[in-house]
Each structure stands twice: as structure tokens, then as C-alpha cells.
Short mmCIF file of C-alpha atoms and ligand atoms in Angstrom, two decimals:
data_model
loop_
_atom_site.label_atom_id
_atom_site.label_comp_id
_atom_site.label_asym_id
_atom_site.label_seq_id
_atom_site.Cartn_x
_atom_site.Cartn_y
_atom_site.Cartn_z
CA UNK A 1 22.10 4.85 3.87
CA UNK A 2 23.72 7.55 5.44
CA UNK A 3 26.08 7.04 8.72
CA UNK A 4 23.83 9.40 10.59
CA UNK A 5 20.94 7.68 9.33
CA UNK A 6 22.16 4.62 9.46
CA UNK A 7 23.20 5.33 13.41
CA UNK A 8 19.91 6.41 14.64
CA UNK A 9 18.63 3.72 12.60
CA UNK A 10 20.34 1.19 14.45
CA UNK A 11 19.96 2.85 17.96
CA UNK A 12 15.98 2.53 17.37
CA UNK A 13 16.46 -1.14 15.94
CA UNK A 14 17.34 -2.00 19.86
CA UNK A 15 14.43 -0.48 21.62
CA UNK A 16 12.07 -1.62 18.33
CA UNK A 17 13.06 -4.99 19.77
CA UNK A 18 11.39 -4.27 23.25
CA UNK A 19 8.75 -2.28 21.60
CA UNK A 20 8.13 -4.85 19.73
CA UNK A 21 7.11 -7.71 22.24
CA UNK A 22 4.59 -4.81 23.53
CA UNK A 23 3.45 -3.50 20.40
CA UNK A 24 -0.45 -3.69 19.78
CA UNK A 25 -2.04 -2.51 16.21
CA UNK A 26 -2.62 0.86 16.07
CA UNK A 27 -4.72 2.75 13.39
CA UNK A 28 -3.40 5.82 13.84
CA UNK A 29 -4.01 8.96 11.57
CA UNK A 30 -0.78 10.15 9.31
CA UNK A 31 -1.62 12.02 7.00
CA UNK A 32 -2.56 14.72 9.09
CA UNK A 33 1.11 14.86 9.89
CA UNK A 34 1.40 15.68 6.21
CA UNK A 35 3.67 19.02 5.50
CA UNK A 36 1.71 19.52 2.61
CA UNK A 37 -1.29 20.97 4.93
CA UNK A 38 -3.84 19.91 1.45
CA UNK A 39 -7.04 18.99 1.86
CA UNK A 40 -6.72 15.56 0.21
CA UNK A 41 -5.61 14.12 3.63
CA UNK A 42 -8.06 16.35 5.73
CA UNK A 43 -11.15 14.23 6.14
CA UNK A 44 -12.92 17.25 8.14
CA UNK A 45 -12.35 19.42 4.99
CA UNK A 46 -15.29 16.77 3.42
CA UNK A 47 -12.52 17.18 -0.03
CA UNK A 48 -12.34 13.23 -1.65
CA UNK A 49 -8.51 12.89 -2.29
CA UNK A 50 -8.60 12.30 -5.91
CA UNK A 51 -10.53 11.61 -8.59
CA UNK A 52 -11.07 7.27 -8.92
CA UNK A 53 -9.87 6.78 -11.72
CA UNK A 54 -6.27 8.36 -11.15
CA UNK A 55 -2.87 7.54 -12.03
CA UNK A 56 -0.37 5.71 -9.64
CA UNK A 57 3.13 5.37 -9.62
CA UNK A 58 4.83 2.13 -8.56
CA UNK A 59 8.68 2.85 -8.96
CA UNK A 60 10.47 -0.70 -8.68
CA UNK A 61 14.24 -1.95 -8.03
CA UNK A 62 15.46 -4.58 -10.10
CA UNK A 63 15.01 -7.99 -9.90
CA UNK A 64 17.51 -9.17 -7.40
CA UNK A 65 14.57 -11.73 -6.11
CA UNK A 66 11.57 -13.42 -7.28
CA UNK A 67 9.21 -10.71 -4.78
CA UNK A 68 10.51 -7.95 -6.78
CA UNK A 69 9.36 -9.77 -10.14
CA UNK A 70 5.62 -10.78 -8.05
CA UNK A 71 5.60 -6.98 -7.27
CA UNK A 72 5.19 -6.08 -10.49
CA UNK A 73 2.08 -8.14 -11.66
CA UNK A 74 0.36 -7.96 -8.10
CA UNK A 75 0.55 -3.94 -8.58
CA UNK A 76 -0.51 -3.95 -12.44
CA UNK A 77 -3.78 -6.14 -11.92
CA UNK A 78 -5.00 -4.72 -8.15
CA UNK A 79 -4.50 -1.42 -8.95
CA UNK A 80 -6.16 -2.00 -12.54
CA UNK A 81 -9.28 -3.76 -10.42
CA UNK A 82 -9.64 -0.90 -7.92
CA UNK A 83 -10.40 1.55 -11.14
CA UNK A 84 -6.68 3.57 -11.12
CA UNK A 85 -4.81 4.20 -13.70
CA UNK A 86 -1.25 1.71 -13.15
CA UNK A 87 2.56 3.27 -14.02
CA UNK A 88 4.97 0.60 -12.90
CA UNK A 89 8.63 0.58 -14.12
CA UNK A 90 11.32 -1.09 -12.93
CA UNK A 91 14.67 0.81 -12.99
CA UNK A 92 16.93 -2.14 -14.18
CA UNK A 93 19.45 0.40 -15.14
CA UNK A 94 19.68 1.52 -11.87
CA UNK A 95 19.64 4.81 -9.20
CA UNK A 96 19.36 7.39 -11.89
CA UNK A 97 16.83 5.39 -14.30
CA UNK A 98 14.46 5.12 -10.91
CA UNK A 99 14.82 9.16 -10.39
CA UNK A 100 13.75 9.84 -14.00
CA UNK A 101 10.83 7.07 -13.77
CA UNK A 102 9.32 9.17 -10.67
CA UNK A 103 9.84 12.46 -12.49
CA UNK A 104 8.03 11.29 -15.20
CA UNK A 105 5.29 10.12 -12.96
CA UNK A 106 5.05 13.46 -11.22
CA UNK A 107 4.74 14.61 -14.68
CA UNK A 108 2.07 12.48 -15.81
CA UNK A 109 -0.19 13.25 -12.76
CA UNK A 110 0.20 9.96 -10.73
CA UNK A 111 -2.06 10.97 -7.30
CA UNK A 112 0.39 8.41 -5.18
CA UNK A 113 3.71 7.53 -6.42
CA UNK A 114 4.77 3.80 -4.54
CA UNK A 115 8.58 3.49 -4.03
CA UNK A 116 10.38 0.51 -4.16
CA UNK A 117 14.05 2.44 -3.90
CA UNK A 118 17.21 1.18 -5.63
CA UNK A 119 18.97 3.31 -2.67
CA UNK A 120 16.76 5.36 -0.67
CA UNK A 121 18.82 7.98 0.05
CA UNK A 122 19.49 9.04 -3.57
CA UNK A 123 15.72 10.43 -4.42
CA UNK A 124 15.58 13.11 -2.40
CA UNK A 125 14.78 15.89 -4.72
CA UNK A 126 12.12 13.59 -7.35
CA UNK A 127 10.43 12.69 -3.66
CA UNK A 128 10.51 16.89 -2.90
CA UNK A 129 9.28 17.49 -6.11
CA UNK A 130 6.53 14.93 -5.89
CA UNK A 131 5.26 16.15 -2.42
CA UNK A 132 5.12 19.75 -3.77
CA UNK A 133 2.90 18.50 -6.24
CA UNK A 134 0.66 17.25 -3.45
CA UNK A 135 1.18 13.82 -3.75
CA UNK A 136 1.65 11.67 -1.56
CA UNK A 137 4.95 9.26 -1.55
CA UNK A 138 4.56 5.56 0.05
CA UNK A 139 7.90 3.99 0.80
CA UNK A 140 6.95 0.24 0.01
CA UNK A 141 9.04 -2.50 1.38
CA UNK A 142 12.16 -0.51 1.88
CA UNK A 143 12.36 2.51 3.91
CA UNK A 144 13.14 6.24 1.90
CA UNK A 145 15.92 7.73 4.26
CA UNK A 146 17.40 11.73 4.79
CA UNK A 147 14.02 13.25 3.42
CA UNK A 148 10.57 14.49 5.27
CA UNK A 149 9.21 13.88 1.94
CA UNK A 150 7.92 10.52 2.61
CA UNK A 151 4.29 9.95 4.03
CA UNK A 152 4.06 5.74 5.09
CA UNK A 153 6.10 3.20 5.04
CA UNK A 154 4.68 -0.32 4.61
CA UNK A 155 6.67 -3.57 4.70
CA UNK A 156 7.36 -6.75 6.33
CA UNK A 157 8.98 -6.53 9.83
CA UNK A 158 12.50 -6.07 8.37
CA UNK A 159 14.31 -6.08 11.91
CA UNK A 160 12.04 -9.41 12.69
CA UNK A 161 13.50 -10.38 9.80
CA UNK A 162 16.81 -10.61 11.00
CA UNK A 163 15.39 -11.86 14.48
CA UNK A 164 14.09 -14.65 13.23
CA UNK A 165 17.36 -15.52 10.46
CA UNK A 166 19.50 -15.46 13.76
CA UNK A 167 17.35 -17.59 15.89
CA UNK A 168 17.32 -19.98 13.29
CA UNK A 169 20.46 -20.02 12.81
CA UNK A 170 21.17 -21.38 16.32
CA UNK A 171 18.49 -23.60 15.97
CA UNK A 172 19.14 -25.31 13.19
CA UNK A 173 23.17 -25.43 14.14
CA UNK A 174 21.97 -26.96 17.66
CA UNK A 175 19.90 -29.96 15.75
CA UNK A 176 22.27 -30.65 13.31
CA UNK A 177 25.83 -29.54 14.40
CA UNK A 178 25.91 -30.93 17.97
CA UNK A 179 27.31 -29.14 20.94
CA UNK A 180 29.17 -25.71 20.53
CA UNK A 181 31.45 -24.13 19.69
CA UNK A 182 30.52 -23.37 16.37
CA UNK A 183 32.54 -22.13 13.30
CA UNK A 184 29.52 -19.57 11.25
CA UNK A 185 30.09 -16.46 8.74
CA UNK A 186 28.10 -13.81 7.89
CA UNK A 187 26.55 -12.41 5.15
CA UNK A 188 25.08 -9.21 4.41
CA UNK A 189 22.69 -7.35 1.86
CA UNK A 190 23.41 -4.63 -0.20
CA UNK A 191 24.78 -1.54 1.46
CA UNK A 192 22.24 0.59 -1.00
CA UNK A 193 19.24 -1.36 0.31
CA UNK A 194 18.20 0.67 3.57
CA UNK A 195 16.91 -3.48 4.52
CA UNK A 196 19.99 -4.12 4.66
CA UNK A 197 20.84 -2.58 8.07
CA UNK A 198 17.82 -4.19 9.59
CA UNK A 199 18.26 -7.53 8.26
CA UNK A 200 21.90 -7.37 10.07
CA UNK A 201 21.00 -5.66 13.39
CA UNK A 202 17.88 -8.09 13.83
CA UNK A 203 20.36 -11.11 13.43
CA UNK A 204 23.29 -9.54 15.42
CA UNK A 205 21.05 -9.13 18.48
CA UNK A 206 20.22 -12.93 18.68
CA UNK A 207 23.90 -13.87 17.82
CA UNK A 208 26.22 -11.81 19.37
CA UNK A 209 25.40 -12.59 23.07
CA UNK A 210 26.59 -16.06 21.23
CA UNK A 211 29.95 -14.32 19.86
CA UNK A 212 30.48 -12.93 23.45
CA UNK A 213 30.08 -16.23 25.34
CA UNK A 214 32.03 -18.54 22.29
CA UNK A 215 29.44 -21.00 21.48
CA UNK A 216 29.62 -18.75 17.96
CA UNK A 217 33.48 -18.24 16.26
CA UNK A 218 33.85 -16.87 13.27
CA UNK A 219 37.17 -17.76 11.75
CA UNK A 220 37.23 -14.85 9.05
CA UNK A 221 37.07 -12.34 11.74
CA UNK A 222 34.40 -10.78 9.05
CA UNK A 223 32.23 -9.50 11.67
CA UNK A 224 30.74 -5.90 10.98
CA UNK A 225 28.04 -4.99 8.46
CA UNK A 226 30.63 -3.23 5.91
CA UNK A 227 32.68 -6.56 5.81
CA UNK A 228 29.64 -8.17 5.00
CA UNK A 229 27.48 -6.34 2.52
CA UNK A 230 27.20 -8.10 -0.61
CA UNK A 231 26.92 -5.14 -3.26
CA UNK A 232 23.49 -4.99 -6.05
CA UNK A 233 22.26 -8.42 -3.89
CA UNK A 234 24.49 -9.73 -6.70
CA UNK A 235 24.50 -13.94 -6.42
CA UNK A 236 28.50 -13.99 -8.14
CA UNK A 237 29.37 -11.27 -5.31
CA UNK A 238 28.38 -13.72 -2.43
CA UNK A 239 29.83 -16.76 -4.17
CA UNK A 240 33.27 -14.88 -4.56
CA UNK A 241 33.87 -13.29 -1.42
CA UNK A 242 32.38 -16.97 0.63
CA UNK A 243 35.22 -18.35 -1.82
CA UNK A 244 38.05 -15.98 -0.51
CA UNK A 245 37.04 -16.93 2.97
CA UNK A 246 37.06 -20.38 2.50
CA UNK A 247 40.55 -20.76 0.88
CA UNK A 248 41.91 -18.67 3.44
CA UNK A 249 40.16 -19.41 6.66
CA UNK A 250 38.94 -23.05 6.09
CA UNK A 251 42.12 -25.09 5.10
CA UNK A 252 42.23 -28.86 5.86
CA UNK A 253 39.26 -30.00 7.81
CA UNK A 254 38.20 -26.43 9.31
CA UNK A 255 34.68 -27.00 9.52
CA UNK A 256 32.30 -24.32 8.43
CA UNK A 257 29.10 -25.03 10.60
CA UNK A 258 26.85 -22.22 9.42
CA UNK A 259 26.26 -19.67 7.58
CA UNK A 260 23.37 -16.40 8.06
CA UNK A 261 22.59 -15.28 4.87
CA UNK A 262 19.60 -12.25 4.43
CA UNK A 263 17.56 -14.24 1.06
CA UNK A 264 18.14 -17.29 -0.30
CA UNK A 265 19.45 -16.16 -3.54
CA UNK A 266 22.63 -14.86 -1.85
CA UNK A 267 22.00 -18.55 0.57
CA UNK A 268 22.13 -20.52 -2.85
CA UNK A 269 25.28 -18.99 -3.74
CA UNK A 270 26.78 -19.53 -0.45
CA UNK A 271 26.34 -23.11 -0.71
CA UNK A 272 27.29 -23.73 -4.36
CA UNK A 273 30.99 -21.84 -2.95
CA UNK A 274 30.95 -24.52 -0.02
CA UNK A 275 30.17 -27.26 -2.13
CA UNK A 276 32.70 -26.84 -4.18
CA UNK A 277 35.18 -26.10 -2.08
CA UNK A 278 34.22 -29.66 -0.64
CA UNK A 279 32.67 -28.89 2.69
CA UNK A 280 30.17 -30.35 4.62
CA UNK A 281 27.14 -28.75 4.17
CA UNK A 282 26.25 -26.04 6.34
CA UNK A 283 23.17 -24.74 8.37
CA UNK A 284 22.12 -21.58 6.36
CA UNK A 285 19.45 -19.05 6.51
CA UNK A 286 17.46 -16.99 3.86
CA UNK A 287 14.67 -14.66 2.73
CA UNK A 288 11.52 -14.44 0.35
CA UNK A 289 10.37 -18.11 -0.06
CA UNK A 290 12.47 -18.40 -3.63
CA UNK A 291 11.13 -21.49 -5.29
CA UNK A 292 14.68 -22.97 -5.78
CA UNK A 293 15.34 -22.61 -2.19
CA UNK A 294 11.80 -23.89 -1.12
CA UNK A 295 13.29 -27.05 -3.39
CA UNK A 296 16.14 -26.95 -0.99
CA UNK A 297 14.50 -26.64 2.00
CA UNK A 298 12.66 -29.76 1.77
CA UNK A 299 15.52 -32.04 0.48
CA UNK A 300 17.19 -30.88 4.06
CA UNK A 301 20.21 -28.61 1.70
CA UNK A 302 18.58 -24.94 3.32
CA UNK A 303 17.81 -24.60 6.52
CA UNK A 304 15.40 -21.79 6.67
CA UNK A 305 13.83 -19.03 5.12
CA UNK A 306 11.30 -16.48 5.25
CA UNK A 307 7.71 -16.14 4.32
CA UNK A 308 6.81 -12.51 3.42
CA UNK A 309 3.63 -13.12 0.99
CA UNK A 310 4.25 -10.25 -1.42
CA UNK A 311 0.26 -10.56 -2.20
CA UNK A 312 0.00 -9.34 1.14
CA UNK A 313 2.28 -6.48 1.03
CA UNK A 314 1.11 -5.63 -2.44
CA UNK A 315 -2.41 -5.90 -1.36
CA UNK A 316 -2.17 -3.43 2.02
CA UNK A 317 -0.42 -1.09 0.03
CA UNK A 318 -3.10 -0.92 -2.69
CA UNK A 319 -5.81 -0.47 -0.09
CA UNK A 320 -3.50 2.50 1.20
CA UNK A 321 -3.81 3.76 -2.07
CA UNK A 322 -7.55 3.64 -1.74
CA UNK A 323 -7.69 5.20 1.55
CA UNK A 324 -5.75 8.41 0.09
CA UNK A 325 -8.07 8.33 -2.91
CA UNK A 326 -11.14 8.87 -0.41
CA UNK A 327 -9.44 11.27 1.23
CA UNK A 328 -8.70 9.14 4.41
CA UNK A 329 -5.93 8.89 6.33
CA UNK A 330 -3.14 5.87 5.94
CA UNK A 331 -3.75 2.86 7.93
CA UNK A 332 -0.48 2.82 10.55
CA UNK A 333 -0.02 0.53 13.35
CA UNK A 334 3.83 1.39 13.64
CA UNK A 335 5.32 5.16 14.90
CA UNK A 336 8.07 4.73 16.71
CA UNK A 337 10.21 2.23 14.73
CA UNK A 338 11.56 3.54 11.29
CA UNK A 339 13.42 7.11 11.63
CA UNK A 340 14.70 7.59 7.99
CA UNK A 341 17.31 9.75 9.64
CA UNK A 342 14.92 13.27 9.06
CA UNK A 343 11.89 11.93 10.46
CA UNK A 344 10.46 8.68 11.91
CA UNK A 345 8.03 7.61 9.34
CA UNK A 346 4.76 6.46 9.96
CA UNK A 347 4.41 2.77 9.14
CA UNK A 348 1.97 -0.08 8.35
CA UNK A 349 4.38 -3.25 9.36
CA UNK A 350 3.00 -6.81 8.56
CA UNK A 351 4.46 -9.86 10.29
CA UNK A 352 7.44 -12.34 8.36
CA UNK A 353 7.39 -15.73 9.10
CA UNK A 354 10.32 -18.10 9.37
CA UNK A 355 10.00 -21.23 7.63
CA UNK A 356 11.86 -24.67 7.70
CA UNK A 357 11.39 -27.96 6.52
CA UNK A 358 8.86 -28.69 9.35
CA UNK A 359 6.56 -26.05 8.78
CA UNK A 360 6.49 -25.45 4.99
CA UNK A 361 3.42 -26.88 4.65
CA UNK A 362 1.50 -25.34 7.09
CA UNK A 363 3.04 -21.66 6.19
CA UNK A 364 2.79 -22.54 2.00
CA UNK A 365 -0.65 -24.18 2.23
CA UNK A 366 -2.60 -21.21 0.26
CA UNK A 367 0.63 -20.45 -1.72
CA UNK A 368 -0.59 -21.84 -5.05
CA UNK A 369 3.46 -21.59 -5.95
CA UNK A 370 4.59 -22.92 -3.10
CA UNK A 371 2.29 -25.11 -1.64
CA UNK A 372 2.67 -27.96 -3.98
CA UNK A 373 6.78 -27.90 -3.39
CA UNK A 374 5.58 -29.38 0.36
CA UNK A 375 3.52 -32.39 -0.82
C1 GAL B 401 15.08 -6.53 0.10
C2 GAL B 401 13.80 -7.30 0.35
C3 GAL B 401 14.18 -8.75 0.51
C4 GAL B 401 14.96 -9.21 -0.72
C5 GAL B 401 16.10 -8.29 -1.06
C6 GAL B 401 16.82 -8.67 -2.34
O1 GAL B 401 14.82 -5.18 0.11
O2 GAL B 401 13.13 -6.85 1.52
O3 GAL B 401 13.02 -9.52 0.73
O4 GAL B 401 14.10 -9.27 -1.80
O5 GAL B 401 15.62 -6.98 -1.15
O6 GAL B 401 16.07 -8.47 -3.44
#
């Protein structure tokens, strides 16, 4: 993500958070915004968008987490059942794999090309090229940045997200680590991932009020996002650089009290670095509901993660799909929130929950993967 981007991203992350409490859902037209000016998102022009039995794109990541690899399925057998035509590739080589997948879509006449970006920033001329094709370009999960070429955005709350990592963070640190002060570090996605950003800010507003008054130190002195990041969401990057800190912050009985980490694969590496190195075990956060981590969660080893059902996401996106198909305009209860740094994208946002050991069961129980890790 670009600086600028990144920097009006952030300045909206603060007044998303007051938006946010006042927020209702909104089902707001988009597509008329469209620069395209086609008929296919012009219900008064009486033109259906496509013909029903089109292609669609769904350009995914890699699989950095077990949502990614759900993704993938969820998209292949809803789109299949709604009558289109499925394309979805994941770009395990990476950034310049993903930009010849979406050529290649353009190419093979997808109607609505889904993005799951490796970086966001780097498809700027495939997502150009797709748009003056007339189609249309949903940004799923993570946000497309510096391009106008983008035409919804739907994803879990990512700033919530963090919200809810740093609040449990201090909860769990106040049931099981006493009084204050207390010794935490911080970890942070991958700078390519434009979640990345959110994930932090969301956290950093419930924490650093706690940084400011010292019931939070953090001995590293690690404390901005680019100290953080934890580059390709790669497991042996986490475990290495919580290593360094360790051995050189955490001598002798230095207690490490907590740690916020953005998904539990990153968490699970965190604490394998800890436990090695001897320490207590620490209060730690996560993301996506990882079964190894929902394992760890209820023998008390995680503190928390998050619930974002990726049937959900995969299912609202599919029906966005549909919408565009009939010639309809997106579904989008979010306009303010998510400026990509060219244009603040119209958004469908659906609502992450946090989950700890006393609520698993409640929040898994129609989770046929999850639910029976809670009995
Ligand atoms: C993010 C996603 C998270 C997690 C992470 C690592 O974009 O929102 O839920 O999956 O990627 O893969």
C-alpha cells in the first residue's frame, strides 16, 4: 500500500471508528457510480447485465491461512449452483502470476472478475483493462488500492478486526496477568496485504491510550507498523523476528505478558518462539478460526481469535455476482470507510466476531469444522 494511500487510509480508520458505533445498513446503489456509464449496471435502461450462464473470475492469494484454502471450494461449487461459468486460480507464485491470471480472465470473457489481491496496489493496469472491457471488478476481502478501477469491496470489518484483537488483548492480560503494568509486543501482517494496515490501526486505537498511561510497556521498543509487519504472512518470519526480541529484550526473568498477533498462524508461531525460549505462556490474539488454534483455544494455550465465516463472505459475494448478472446494482451498506487512496470504494462490510474459550461454542455451533473442537 502506498504511503499516500496508506495515510488517508489510516486518517479514515479513526472517524470509521465513530462512524462505526452509528452506522445503520444501507442498500445503497453503486454501480451507478460506475465510470463505465454501460448499461449492464443501469436498471432503467431495462438491459439484463449478462447472459446466466457467464464466466467469473475469482483471482486468489496464496494460502497463507486456512480461509484462503475455504475460498476456493466455497467459490467453485456456489458459483457452479447459481448457473456461471467458475475461473478460480490461485497465484501461488505470486504478484505477477495473479496479473496474468486476471488477464487471462479478461481474455476469456469472465462478466465479473473477484479479487483476492496478493498486493493491491500492483494490478492497476489488468483492473484498467478489465473495466474497459465492461466488467465489473469486486475487491473481495482485501481492499484494491491507487485505482478507480474497482466497483465494491466486500469483506469482514477489517478495522473491527483489530478493535476487537486489542480489546482482547487487555482482557485476557487483566484475567490472567494480574494488575498492570504489562510487558506485550506486537505483531503485524504483511506490508503487501492492504489488511494489514487495518488490522494494526484497529488494535492501536484500543492499546495505545494503554501505551500512553503505562499499564502497556513494550520492552522491544518495536512499536510502529513497519517494525512489525511480518512479510508473505510467512509463520518462520514471525517465529524469527519474536526470537530476536526475546534474546535481546527478555533476558533472565523479563516476563513477556502478551502478545497481539493479526491470525493465529502468525499467533502459533509466536508461541512455539516463547516456548522455547522458556517463557511463561503469554496472552495472545489471532484471526480466522484456524483449526489448530481453535485446539489451542480450548486447552487455555490461545487466548482469542476471530470468527469471520468465509461461507458468509463467499456467499454475499456470489449473490453480488448475481445482482450484476440481472443488471442490478451491488448491495452496499458501507461508503464512507475504505478510500483505496483514488477513490473511497463502495462496500458491503459483514461483522467479525471475537472468540475465546468461553464463547466457542456458542460462535462455532453451526461450524460443522469447528463446532465439534468445543464439545
Ligand atoms: C488477510 C485476511 C486474514 C488472514 C490473512 C493471512 O487478508 O483478511 O483473515 O487470512 O490475510 O492469510
Amino acid at each position: 500500500m502506498g504511503a499516500q494511500s496508506k495515510g488517508v487510509v489510516m486518517r479514515k480508520w479513526k472517524s470509521a471508528l465513530v462512524a462505526l458505533t452509528a452506522v445503520g445498513a444501507l442498500a445503497l446503489s453503486a454501480c451507478s457510480g460506475s465510470s463505465r456509464g454501460d448499461t449492464a449496471s443501469d436498471p432503467s435502461s431495462g438491459a439484463a447485465g449478462f447472459p446466466a450462464g457467464s464466466t467469473i473470475g475469482v483471482a486468489l492469494p496464496q494460502k497463507t491461512s486456512e480461509n484462503w484454502v475455504l475460498a476456493e471450494g466455497l467459490f467453485n461449487d456456489g458459483l457452479t449452483a447459481a448457473g456461471f461459468k467458475p475461473l478460480v486460480q490461485f497465484a501461488n507464485g505470486g504478484v505477477t502470476e495473479q496479473q496474468n491470471q486476471i488477464q487471462a480472465m479478461i481474455e476469456q470473457g469472465a462478466k465479473v472478475i473477484v479479487v483476492g489481491a496478493i498486493d493491491g496496489s500492483q494490478l492497476g493496469s489488468q483492473l484498467k483493462a478489465a473495466q474497459d472491457a465492461g466488467i465489473k471488478v469486486i475487491a473481495y476481502d482485501r481492499l484494491l488500492e491507487n485505482t478507480a478501477n474497482v466497483d465494491l469491496y466486500v469483506a469482514f470489518d477489517n478495522f473491527k478486526v483489530g478493535v476487537l484483537q486489542g480489546q482482547a488483548l487487555l482482557d485476557g492480560l487483566a484475567k490472567q496477568k494480574g494488575s498492570g503494568p504489562y510487558n506485550i509486543e506486537l505483531i503485524a501482517g504483511s506490508s503487501d496485504d492492504a489488511n494489514s494496515t487495518p488490522f494494526f490501526q484497529g488494535a492501536m486505537s484500543v492499546l495505545q491510550p494503554k501505551i500512553d498511561d503505562g499499564t502497556l510497556k513494550i520492552p522491544s521498543g518495536q512499536t510502529k507498523f513497519e517494525q512489525a509487519t511480518t512479510q508473505g504472512w510467512k509463520a518462520e518470519n514471525a517465529q524469527k523476528r519474536m526470537d530476536t526480541i526475546l534474546s535481546g529484550f527478555y533476558a533472565g526473568s523479563t516476563k513477556l505478558d502478551g502478545i497481539l498477533s493479526p491470525n493465529d498462524t502468525l499467533a502459533r508461531a509466536a508461541l512455539t518462539s516463547v516456548h522455547q525460549a522458556g517463557k511463561p505462556n503469554p496472552v495472545i490474539t489471532g484471526q480466522d478460526s484456524e483449526v489448530e488454534s481453535v485446539k489451542l483455544i480450548m486447552a487455555g494455550t490461545q487466548y482469542s481469535t476471530i470468527y469471520k465465516d468465509t461461507r458468509e463472505l463467499v456467499a454475499k459475494t456470489i449473490d453480488q455476482v448475481k445482482l450484476a448478472q440481472q443488471g442490478q446494482p451491488f448491495e452496499v451498506n458501507d461508503t464512507k470507510t475504505y478510500n483505496n487512496g483514488v477513490k473511497v470504494v463502495p462496500a458491503f462490510l459483514l461483522d467479525p466476531k471475537i472468540v475465546t474459550k468461553d464463547n466457542a461454542a456458542q460462535v462455532y455451533a453451526n461450524d460443522p469444522n469447528l463446532a465439534p473442537l468445543t464439545k
